[in-house]
Structure formats: structure tokens, C-alpha cells
């Protein structure tokens, strides 16, 4: 009889702390992060930065199933002005629905999520930001849980959730109706599902090992619900922004590599052949078919209505149901090709644009909101300021740069799967943008980094685990490590507290605003 207990502990080490602490701690951290995100969510009472595109598209999806053109333009934002006053007459009026079709550059799911908040709470700043604040808060809970699972430590898991809650860029995007926070949420959720699937598959392998007959390939694991869930989440990421495809491809390869590693760790004679024969077919269904179906389903409104861009509804319905399906698919694929061309050729200058190499160093933030000429009575001084600056917490981001360097060294030395997964997630969300920077001068912004912020946090958490040392280390070693990790978390907290007024549009004096502009490039990125 083979010893299942030893094998199970080797394949799936136990997590420190009980299940109650494993949920209570992360939930408390998420509650703290939620308070930061929901308090004063309706401030500023304005259409902030690119909210002008997504809140109106979301409302159009609710009303018409597709995006329609709005009144006004960038120089004369009639629709924005009407929304702030509560006037919902914001659509252009056209003889035919198709004449008002709007060409949009991103898939619909993120806008549907924004629309859910508008449906619940109305077309108000709180309503259109509600979904962003909700998924931002939930992502803190997921972060704490996945960090706990990866490190097998509830303490380190809570550290991960706390650090994500204290990131300035995460806070700003959780309080703004842009798409990027939804992309980050689905990417992190998909990654968390794959980490859970890794444990699930290894437990099944350990169970088989106890009494199964000798086999060179190992067992079939059957339906793997966590991996299917991961495919749906990563498909949802693609249905928010096309850049989710980078994570989908990277994580699909990672999952197969984990399957091979698990079978090899079990001592099977042909682990790679076993994974290719038994795991890859199911992996293809979970991480290729399920994402494709999810992405396609997000376009339901376009398929079932006549007013979408390039829909050709009258032509499609003129020759029977078979031709309707074929012509609808042809029109939809043509639309996707047009969107790809738009993204490939997006080179318009913007004062807040930046290059990927600048992002980890926070060299060029994005000013989301900065109203001119605030009255002196607003802050009790001659010059007042009210800003929303899209920037990360510097102590956290610079600490993450050092942690990533340490994790690279650790991975080269040990090939630890946690380090590899963290580096892969970071690279999948950051490195592809260098192609666009090299191939052309594509317009890019710092907030494109938000999907990799969880992996920056994971790098810090893993580095913190190394600093703390093993559970069996001496008390002096553990105490020194705990002091170092606790000191770093305190510095991040203080840095976040200092920046918070310029992240959430608090009214402060101009001198206080200047004091928080830590680099000259932060000042030049803000409106005058």
C-alpha cells in the first residue's frame, strides 16, 4: 500500500491557520478596501476623463442593446452636460437605427457591467461607478485568497489583500467608470481559478496514487470545474478588452506545464505523455472553447438587434435563417477586423501618454480630473485644488520592482512554481506593450498596468515570505523578518494616506497639492 498521506502533503502542502481565519482575515481586508472605494464614490460630480465614452455606451446598451452615437463631440460635450443635470436625452435622433450606430473600439462586457450599476442606481456618478467599486473590492478578497493559497499562509494572504487595497492606481480605477478595472478583475479571477485547479488536480492524483494499479501515464482526472471557471473568467477578460488574450494564452500554457509537473512529481514514467493524452484535450475545451463562447456571448446585444455597427440586419434577414446566420457572422468578423485595425493604428498624441518602460517607475501618471478656478472658499486659501491623479502608490510600486528582481533570482535558482507564475502574469500584461512601442508610436497610458498590479503585489508577498523565513527558523530570525515586512507595510500605508487626497478629489490647498507631486513629470501631467 502506497502512503497517500505523504504524497498528498508533498503535492498539496497544508495551509497554515484554519478555514475560519482563512476567510475572516481576507473579508476584513476587503471590507477596509471597500470603505476606501465606496465612501464619496459620487465625488467628483462630473464626467471624469474617459468616463465620457463608457458610461454613455453602457447606458446605450441598456436602452438599445448596442452602442449608439451621442449628442455633441469632444469640443462640445452636450451629452455629458445633460447627464450631470439629470437630462437623459443624450442620443442622436436618426430615421433608421443603423444610421445612429456607433463604432466602438472595445468589446461590450465591461460596459454591460457599468450598465448594471446604472440600472440599479441611475445615471449618476455613483451609479456609473458602482460596478467598478464593487469589482475593485472583490478583487482585494480574491487577491488575499489566492496569495494565501500560493504561500500556504493566511498572514501573507492578508498582506497581499492589504497591499492591493492600498495601491493608488487600483483605488482610482475602482472609483472611475473605465474598463481597465474590469479587465484586471477577470484576469485575477481567472488566475485564482487556475491556482485552485492546480491544488484540485494534485489532490485527485494523490487520491489515485493510494490504491490504483501501476500506470505509466497516470489517471484521467475528468471534468475540472476550476479550470472551466478559469476559461470563462479569461474569456470575460477578453470580452472587456482585447488585451486579455495575452493572459489567456500565457495562463493556458502555464496550466499545461503544471499538469506535466504534477505527474512528474508523482513519479510516473511518462508524465509528459500522460499530460498530453489526458489533460490537454480537456484543457483545450476549458481554456480555448469556453473563452471563445464567453467572448461571443458578450456580443449577444449586437446579434439580436438591428442597430449595431456594420450589422446589415435587413440584408441578413432577407433570405432566410441560414443566410441570416452566415451573414451575421461575416458582418461580425468584419467588425472585429476594423477594431483590430483601429488599435494597430492608434497613434494620436495625448499629453498623458507614456511608454511601457516608464510605467513601473510611475514617471508619467494620468490626470483624470482637475477643475480650474475653484473658489477660495472651497479650501479657505487663495488657491484651491481638487484632483484625481491616476498613479500608483510609489512605496508599493518601487518595492515591487525590487521584489520582482528578487523573484527572478529565486526562480532561476529554484524553479519555484509560485515565482514562475507571478513572473508570467507580470510579463503577460507588460511585455506585449513593448511591441507597440517599438513597432509604432501607439498611444498608451500608465493605467494599462492595472492588470499586472496583482502580480506586483504577489511578488512582494513572495519576497516577504523569504524575508520572514521558514516556520522552523529561529525566533530571532522570524522576529527580524516580521519587523522588516511590517515596516514595509506601514510605509506603504503612510504613503497611501499622504496621496489619498489627490486620488479621490478632496478639496485641498494648491500648496498641499504641490507637496504631493513627487516628481516633476507628475506636475506636467496635470492640467494647469
Coordinates of N, CA, C and O in Angstrom, one line a residue, residues 376-525:
X376 N -12.0 80.4 -3.7 CA -11.1 80.4 -2.5 C -11.9 79.8 -1.3 O -11.3 79.2 -0.4
X377 N -13.2 80.0 -1.3 CA -14.0 79.4 -0.1 C -14.0 77.9 -0.1 O -14.3 77.4 1.0
X378 N -13.6 77.3 -1.1 CA -13.6 75.8 -1.2 C -12.6 75.2 -0.2 O -12.8 74.1 0.3
X379 N -11.5 75.9 0.0 CA -10.4 75.4 0.9 C -9.9 76.4 1.9 O -9.0 76.0 2.7
X380 N -10.4 77.6 1.9 CA -10.0 78.6 2.9 C -8.7 79.2 2.6 O -8.0 79.7 3.4
X381 N -8.2 79.1 1.3 CA -7.0 79.7 0.9 C -7.2 80.4 -0.5 O -8.3 80.2 -1.1
X382 N -6.2 81.1 -0.9 CA -6.4 81.8 -2.2 C -6.5 80.9 -3.4 O -7.2 81.2 -4.3
X383 N -5.7 79.8 -3.3 CA -5.7 78.9 -4.4 C -6.0 77.5 -3.9 O -5.4 77.0 -3.0
X384 N -7.1 76.9 -4.5 CA -7.5 75.5 -4.1 C -7.3 74.5 -5.2 O -7.2 74.9 -6.4
X385 N -7.3 73.3 -4.8 CA -7.1 72.2 -5.8 C -8.0 71.0 -5.5 O -8.3 70.7 -4.3
X386 N -8.5 70.4 -6.5 CA -9.3 69.2 -6.4 C -8.9 68.3 -7.5 O -9.2 68.5 -8.7
X387 N -8.2 67.2 -7.2 CA -7.6 66.4 -8.3 C -7.9 64.9 -8.1 O -8.1 64.4 -7.0
X388 N -8.0 64.2 -9.3 CA -7.9 62.8 -9.3 C -6.7 62.4 -10.2 O -6.8 62.6 -11.4
X389 N -5.7 61.9 -9.6 CA -4.5 61.6 -10.3 C -4.3 60.1 -10.4 O -4.2 59.5 -9.3
X390 N -4.3 59.6 -11.6 CA -4.2 58.1 -11.8 C -2.7 57.7 -11.6 O -2.0 57.7 -12.6
X391 N -2.3 57.4 -10.4 CA -0.9 57.0 -10.1 C -0.9 55.9 -9.0 O -1.8 55.9 -8.2
X392 N 0.0 55.0 -9.1 CA 0.2 54.0 -8.1 C 0.8 54.6 -6.8 O 1.4 55.7 -6.8
X393 N 0.8 53.8 -5.7 CA 1.4 54.2 -4.5 C 2.9 54.0 -4.7 O 3.4 52.8 -4.8
X394 N 3.8 55.0 -4.7 CA 5.2 54.8 -5.0 C 5.9 53.8 -4.2 O 6.7 53.0 -4.7
X395 N 5.7 53.8 -2.8 CA 6.4 52.9 -2.0 C 6.0 51.4 -2.4 O 6.9 50.6 -2.4
X396 N 4.8 51.2 -2.8 CA 4.4 49.9 -3.2 C 5.0 49.5 -4.6 O 5.6 48.4 -4.7
X397 N 5.0 50.4 -5.5 CA 5.5 50.1 -6.9 C 7.0 50.0 -6.9 O 7.5 49.1 -7.5
X398 N 7.7 50.8 -6.2 CA 9.2 50.7 -6.2 C 9.6 49.4 -5.4 O 10.6 48.8 -5.7
X399 N 8.8 49.1 -4.3 CA 9.1 47.9 -3.6 C 8.8 46.7 -4.5 O 9.5 45.7 -4.4
X400 N 7.8 46.8 -5.4 CA 7.5 45.7 -6.3 C 8.6 45.5 -7.3 O 8.9 44.4 -7.7
X401 N 9.2 46.6 -7.8 CA 10.4 46.5 -8.7 C 11.5 45.7 -8.1 O 12.1 44.7 -8.7
X402 N 11.8 46.0 -6.8 CA 12.9 45.3 -6.1 C 12.5 43.8 -5.9 O 13.3 42.9 -6.0
X403 N 11.2 43.6 -5.5 CA 10.7 42.2 -5.3 C 10.7 41.4 -6.6 O 11.1 40.2 -6.5
X404 N 10.4 42.0 -7.7 CA 10.4 41.3 -9.0 C 11.8 40.8 -9.3 O 12.1 39.7 -9.8
X405 N 12.8 41.7 -9.0 CA 14.2 41.3 -9.3 C 14.6 40.1 -8.4 O 15.2 39.2 -8.8
X406 N 14.2 40.2 -7.1 CA 14.4 39.1 -6.2 C 13.8 37.8 -6.6 O 14.3 36.7 -6.5
X407 N 12.5 37.9 -7.1 CA 11.8 36.8 -7.5 C 12.4 36.1 -8.8 O 12.4 34.9 -8.9
X408 N 12.9 37.0 -9.7 CA 13.6 36.4 -10.9 C 14.8 35.6 -10.4 O 15.0 34.5 -10.9
X409 N 15.6 36.1 -9.5 CA 16.7 35.4 -8.9 C 16.3 34.1 -8.3 O 16.9 33.0 -8.5
X410 N 15.2 34.2 -7.5 CA 14.7 33.0 -6.8 C 14.3 31.9 -7.8 O 14.6 30.7 -7.6
X411 N 13.6 32.4 -8.9 CA 13.1 31.4 -9.8 C 14.3 30.7 -10.6 O 14.3 29.5 -10.8
X412 N 15.3 31.5 -11.0 CA 16.4 30.9 -11.7 C 17.1 29.9 -10.8 O 17.6 28.9 -11.2
X413 N 17.2 30.2 -9.5 CA 17.9 29.3 -8.6 C 17.1 28.0 -8.2 O 17.6 27.0 -8.0
X414 N 15.7 28.2 -8.1 CA 14.9 27.1 -7.5 C 13.9 26.5 -8.5 O 13.3 25.5 -8.2
X415 N 13.5 27.3 -9.5 CA 12.4 27.0 -10.4 C 11.1 26.8 -9.6 O 10.2 26.0 -9.9
X416 N 10.9 27.6 -8.6 CA 9.7 27.6 -7.8 C 8.5 28.0 -8.6 O 8.5 29.0 -9.3
X417 N 7.4 27.2 -8.6 CA 6.3 27.4 -9.4 C 5.6 28.8 -9.1 O 5.1 29.4 -10.0
X418 N 5.6 29.2 -7.9 CA 5.0 30.4 -7.5 C 5.7 31.6 -8.1 O 5.0 32.6 -8.6
X419 N 7.0 31.6 -8.1 CA 7.8 32.7 -8.7 C 7.5 32.7 -10.2 O 7.3 33.7 -10.8
X420 N 7.5 31.5 -10.8 CA 7.3 31.4 -12.2 C 5.9 32.0 -12.6 O 5.8 32.7 -13.6
X421 N 4.9 31.6 -11.9 CA 3.5 32.0 -12.2 C 3.4 33.6 -12.0 O 2.8 34.2 -12.8
X422 N 4.0 34.1 -11.0 CA 4.0 35.5 -10.8 C 4.7 36.3 -11.9 O 4.2 37.3 -12.4
X423 N 5.9 35.8 -12.3 CA 6.6 36.5 -13.3 C 5.9 36.4 -14.7 O 5.9 37.3 -15.5
X424 N 5.2 35.2 -14.9 CA 4.5 35.1 -16.1 C 3.3 36.0 -16.2 O 3.0 36.7 -17.2
X425 N 2.6 36.2 -15.1 CA 1.4 37.1 -15.1 C 1.9 38.5 -15.3 O 1.3 39.3 -16.0
X426 N 3.0 38.9 -14.7 CA 3.5 40.2 -14.9 C 4.0 40.5 -16.3 O 3.6 41.5 -16.9
X427 N 4.7 39.5 -16.9 CA 5.2 39.6 -18.2 C 4.1 39.6 -19.3 O 4.1 40.4 -20.2
X428 N 3.0 38.8 -19.0 CA 1.9 38.8 -20.0 C 1.2 40.1 -20.1 O 0.6 40.4 -21.2
X429 N 1.1 40.9 -19.0 CA 0.4 42.1 -19.0 C 1.3 43.3 -19.4 O 0.7 44.4 -19.7
X430 N 2.6 43.2 -19.3 CA 3.5 44.3 -19.5 C 4.3 44.2 -20.8 O 4.3 45.2 -21.6
X431 N 4.9 43.1 -21.1 CA 5.9 43.0 -22.2 C 5.2 43.2 -23.6 O 5.8 43.8 -24.4
X432 N 4.0 42.7 -23.8 CA 3.4 42.9 -25.1 C 3.3 44.4 -25.6 O 3.4 44.7 -26.8
X433 N 3.2 45.3 -24.6 CA 3.1 46.7 -25.0 C 4.4 47.2 -25.6 O 4.4 48.3 -26.3
X434 N 5.5 46.6 -25.3 CA 6.8 47.0 -25.9 C 6.8 46.8 -27.4 O 7.4 47.5 -28.1
X435 N 6.0 45.8 -27.9 CA 5.9 45.6 -29.3 C 5.3 46.8 -30.0 O 5.7 47.3 -31.0
X436 N 4.2 47.3 -29.3 CA 3.5 48.5 -29.9 C 4.4 49.8 -29.8 O 4.4 50.7 -30.6
X437 N 5.2 49.8 -28.7 CA 6.1 50.9 -28.6 C 7.2 50.9 -29.6 O 7.7 52.0 -30.1
X438 N 7.7 49.7 -30.0 CA 8.8 49.6 -30.9 C 8.2 49.7 -32.4 O 8.8 50.3 -33.2
X439 N 7.1 49.0 -32.6 CA 6.6 49.0 -34.0 C 6.0 50.3 -34.4 O 5.9 50.6 -35.6
X440 N 5.5 51.1 -33.5 CA 4.9 52.4 -33.8 C 4.7 53.2 -32.5 O 4.9 52.7 -31.4
X441 N 4.3 54.4 -32.7 CA 4.1 55.3 -31.6 C 2.7 55.2 -31.1 O 2.0 56.2 -31.1
X442 N 2.3 54.0 -30.7 CA 0.9 53.9 -30.2 C 0.6 54.6 -29.0 O 1.5 54.7 -28.1
X443 N -0.6 55.2 -28.9 CA -1.0 55.9 -27.7 C -1.2 55.0 -26.5 O -2.1 54.1 -26.6
X444 N -0.4 55.1 -25.4 CA -0.5 54.2 -24.3 C -0.5 55.0 -23.0 O 0.1 56.1 -23.0
X445 N -1.0 54.5 -21.9 CA -1.1 55.2 -20.7 C -0.7 54.3 -19.5 O -0.7 53.0 -19.6
X446 N -0.3 54.9 -18.4 CA 0.1 54.2 -17.2 C -1.0 53.2 -16.7 O -0.6 52.1 -16.3
X447 N -2.3 53.6 -16.8 CA -3.3 52.7 -16.3 C -3.4 51.4 -17.0 O -4.2 50.5 -16.6
X448 N -2.7 51.2 -18.1 CA -2.7 49.9 -18.8 C -2.0 48.9 -17.9 O -2.1 47.7 -18.2
X449 N -1.3 49.3 -16.9 CA -0.6 48.4 -16.0 C -1.5 47.8 -14.9 O -1.1 46.9 -14.2
X450 N -2.7 48.2 -14.8 CA -3.5 47.8 -13.7 C -3.7 46.2 -13.7 O -3.8 45.6 -12.6
X451 N -3.8 45.5 -14.9 CA -4.0 44.1 -14.8 C -2.8 43.4 -14.2 O -2.9 42.2 -13.7
X452 N -1.6 44.0 -14.2 CA -0.4 43.3 -13.6 C -0.1 43.8 -12.2 O 0.8 43.2 -11.5
X453 N -0.9 44.8 -11.7 CA -0.6 45.2 -10.3 C -0.8 44.0 -9.3 O 0.0 43.9 -8.3
X454 N -1.8 43.1 -9.5 CA -1.9 42.0 -8.6 C -0.6 41.1 -8.6 O -0.3 40.5 -7.5
X455 N 0.0 41.0 -9.7 CA 1.2 40.2 -9.8 C 2.4 40.9 -9.2 O 3.3 40.3 -8.7
X456 N 2.4 42.3 -9.2 CA 3.4 43.0 -8.5 C 3.2 42.8 -7.0 O 4.2 42.7 -6.3
X457 N 2.0 42.8 -6.5 CA 1.7 42.5 -5.1 C 2.1 41.1 -4.8 O 2.7 40.9 -3.7
X458 N 1.8 40.2 -5.6 CA 2.3 38.8 -5.4 C 3.8 38.7 -5.2 O 4.3 37.9 -4.4
X459 N 4.5 39.4 -6.1 CA 5.9 39.4 -6.0 C 6.4 39.9 -4.6 O 7.3 39.3 -4.0
X460 N 5.8 41.0 -4.1 CA 6.1 41.5 -2.8 C 5.8 40.4 -1.7 O 6.5 40.2 -0.8
X461 N 4.6 39.8 -1.8 CA 4.2 38.8 -0.9 C 5.2 37.6 -0.8 O 5.6 37.1 0.2
X462 N 5.6 37.1 -2.0 CA 6.6 36.0 -2.1 C 7.9 36.5 -1.5 O 8.6 35.7 -0.8
X463 N 8.3 37.7 -1.8 CA 9.6 38.2 -1.2 C 9.4 38.3 0.3 O 10.4 38.0 1.0
X464 N 8.3 38.8 0.8 CA 8.0 38.9 2.2 C 8.1 37.5 2.9 O 8.7 37.4 4.0
X465 N 7.7 36.4 2.2 CA 7.8 35.1 2.7 C 9.2 34.7 2.9 O 9.6 34.0 3.8
X466 N 10.1 35.1 1.9 CA 11.5 34.8 2.0 C 12.1 35.6 3.2 O 13.0 35.0 3.9
X467 N 11.7 36.8 3.3 CA 12.3 37.6 4.4 C 11.8 37.1 5.8 O 12.7 37.0 6.7
X468 N 10.6 36.6 5.9 CA 10.1 36.0 7.2 C 10.9 34.8 7.5 O 11.1 34.5 8.7
X469 N 11.2 34.0 6.5 CA 11.9 32.7 6.7 C 10.9 31.6 6.9 O 9.7 31.8 7.1
X470 N 11.5 30.4 7.0 CA 10.7 29.2 7.2 C 10.1 29.1 8.6 O 10.6 29.8 9.5
X471 N 9.0 28.4 8.7 CA 8.3 28.3 10.0 C 9.2 27.7 11.1 O 9.1 28.1 12.3
X472 N 10.2 26.9 10.7 CA 11.1 26.3 11.7 C 12.3 27.2 12.0 O 13.2 26.8 12.8
X473 N 12.4 28.4 11.4 CA 13.6 29.3 11.7 C 13.6 29.8 13.1 O 12.6 29.7 13.8
X474 N 14.7 30.3 13.5 CA 14.9 30.7 14.9 C 13.9 31.9 15.2 O 13.6 32.6 14.3
X475 N 13.6 32.1 16.5 CA 12.7 33.2 16.8 C 13.3 34.6 16.5 O 12.6 35.5 16.0
X476 N 14.6 34.7 16.6 CA 15.2 36.0 16.2 C 15.1 36.2 14.8 O 14.9 37.4 14.3
X477 N 15.3 35.2 14.0 CA 15.2 35.3 12.5 C 13.8 35.7 12.1 O 13.6 36.6 11.3
X478 N 12.8 35.1 12.7 CA 11.4 35.3 12.4 C 11.0 36.7 12.9 O 10.3 37.5 12.2
X479 N 11.5 37.1 14.0 CA 11.2 38.5 14.5 C 11.8 39.6 13.7 O 11.1 40.6 13.4
X480 N 13.0 39.4 13.2 CA 13.6 40.4 12.4 C 12.9 40.5 11.0 O 12.6 41.6 10.5
X481 N 12.5 39.3 10.5 CA 11.8 39.3 9.2 C 10.4 39.9 9.4 O 10.0 40.7 8.5
X482 N 9.7 39.6 10.5 CA 8.4 40.2 10.7 C 8.5 41.7 10.8 O 7.6 42.5 10.3
X483 N 9.6 42.2 11.5 CA 9.7 43.7 11.7 C 10.0 44.3 10.3 O 9.4 45.4 10.0
X484 N 10.8 43.7 9.5 CA 11.0 44.2 8.1 C 9.8 44.3 7.3 O 9.5 45.3 6.6
X485 N 9.0 43.2 7.3 CA 7.8 43.1 6.5 C 6.7 44.1 7.0 O 6.1 44.9 6.3
X486 N 6.6 44.1 8.3 CA 5.6 45.1 8.9 C 6.0 46.5 8.7 O 5.2 47.4 8.5
X487 N 7.3 46.8 8.7 CA 7.8 48.2 8.5 C 7.5 48.6 7.0 O 7.0 49.7 6.8
X488 N 7.7 47.7 6.1 CA 7.3 48.0 4.7 C 5.9 48.3 4.5 O 5.5 49.2 3.9
X489 N 5.0 47.4 5.1 CA 3.6 47.6 5.0 C 3.2 49.0 5.6 O 2.3 49.7 5.1
X490 N 3.8 49.4 6.7 CA 3.5 50.6 7.4 C 3.9 51.8 6.4 O 3.2 52.8 6.3
X491 N 5.0 51.7 5.8 CA 5.5 52.7 4.9 C 4.5 52.9 3.7 O 4.1 54.0 3.3
X492 N 4.0 51.8 3.2 CA 3.0 51.8 2.1 C 1.7 52.5 2.6 O 1.1 53.3 1.9
X493 N 1.3 52.1 3.8 CA 0.1 52.7 4.4 C 0.2 54.2 4.5 O -0.7 55.0 4.1
X494 N 1.4 54.7 5.0 CA 1.6 56.1 5.2 C 1.7 56.8 3.9 O 1.1 57.9 3.7
X495 N 2.4 56.2 2.9 CA 2.5 56.8 1.6 C 1.1 56.9 0.9 O 0.8 57.9 0.3
X496 N 0.3 55.9 1.1 CA -1.1 55.9 0.5 C -1.9 57.0 1.2 O -2.6 57.8 0.5
X497 N -1.9 57.1 2.5 CA -2.6 58.1 3.2 C -2.2 59.5 2.8 O -3.1 60.4 2.6
X498 N -0.9 59.7 2.5 CA -0.4 61.0 2.1 C -1.0 61.4 0.7 O -1.4 62.5 0.5
X499 N -1.1 60.4 -0.2 CA -1.5 60.7 -1.5 C -3.0 60.7 -1.7 O -3.6 61.2 -2.6
X500 N -3.7 60.1 -0.7 CA -5.2 59.9 -0.9 C -6.0 61.1 -1.3 O -6.9 61.0 -2.1
X501 N -5.7 62.3 -0.8 CA -6.5 63.5 -1.2 C -6.4 63.8 -2.7 O -7.4 64.3 -3.3
X502 N -5.3 63.5 -3.4 CA -5.2 63.7 -4.8 C -5.6 62.5 -5.6 O -5.6 62.5 -6.8
X503 N -6.1 61.5 -4.9 CA -6.6 60.3 -5.6 C -8.1 60.3 -5.6 O -8.7 59.6 -6.5
X504 N -8.7 61.0 -4.7 CA -10.2 61.0 -4.5 C -10.9 62.3 -4.6 O -12.0 62.5 -4.1
X505 N -10.2 63.3 -5.2 CA -10.8 64.6 -5.4 C -11.2 65.3 -4.1 O -12.2 66.0 -4.1
X506 N -10.4 65.2 -3.1 CA -10.6 66.0 -1.9 C -10.2 67.4 -2.2 O -9.2 67.7 -2.9
X507 N -10.9 68.4 -1.7 CA -10.5 69.8 -1.9 C -9.4 70.2 -0.9 O -9.6 70.1 0.3
X508 N -8.3 70.6 -1.4 CA -7.1 70.9 -0.6 C -6.5 72.2 -1.1 O -6.9 72.7 -2.2
X509 N -5.6 72.8 -0.5 CA -4.9 74.0 -1.0 C -4.0 73.6 -2.1 O -3.5 72.5 -2.2
X510 N -3.7 74.6 -2.9 CA -2.7 74.4 -4.0 C -1.4 74.0 -3.5 O -0.7 73.2 -4.0
X511 N -1.0 74.5 -2.3 CA 0.3 74.2 -1.7 C 0.3 72.7 -1.3 O 1.3 72.0 -1.5
X512 N -0.8 72.2 -0.8 CA -0.9 70.8 -0.4 C -0.9 69.9 -1.6 O -0.3 68.8 -1.6
X513 N -1.5 70.4 -2.7 CA -1.4 69.6 -3.9 C 0.0 69.5 -4.4 O 0.5 68.5 -4.8
X514 N 0.7 70.7 -4.4 CA 2.1 70.7 -4.9 C 3.0 69.7 -4.1 O 3.8 69.0 -4.6
X515 N 2.7 69.7 -2.8 CA 3.5 68.8 -1.9 C 3.4 67.4 -2.2 O 4.3 66.6 -2.0
X516 N 2.3 67.0 -2.9 CA 2.1 65.6 -3.2 C 2.5 65.2 -4.6 O 2.4 64.1 -5.0
X517 N 3.0 66.2 -5.4 CA 3.5 65.9 -6.7 C 5.0 65.6 -6.5 O 5.9 66.4 -6.5
X518 N 5.3 64.2 -6.4 CA 6.6 63.8 -6.0 C 7.6 63.9 -7.1 O 8.8 63.8 -6.8
X519 N 7.2 64.0 -8.4 CA 8.1 64.2 -9.5 C 7.7 65.3 -10.4 O 6.5 65.6 -10.4
X520 N 8.6 65.9 -11.0 CA 8.3 67.0 -12.0 C 7.3 66.5 -13.1 O 6.4 67.2 -13.5
X521 N 7.5 65.3 -13.5 CA 6.6 64.7 -14.6 C 5.2 64.6 -14.1 O 4.2 64.6 -14.8
X522 N 5.0 64.4 -12.8 CA 3.6 64.4 -12.2 C 2.9 65.7 -12.4 O 1.7 65.8 -12.7
X523 N 3.7 66.8 -12.3 CA 3.1 68.1 -12.4 C 2.8 68.4 -13.9 O 1.7 68.9 -14.2
X524 N 3.7 68.1 -14.8 CA 3.5 68.4 -16.2 C 2.3 67.5 -16.7 O 1.8 67.8 -17.8
X525 N 2.0 66.4 -16.0 CA 0.9 65.6 -16.5 C -0.4 66.1 -16.0 O -1.5 65.6 -16.4

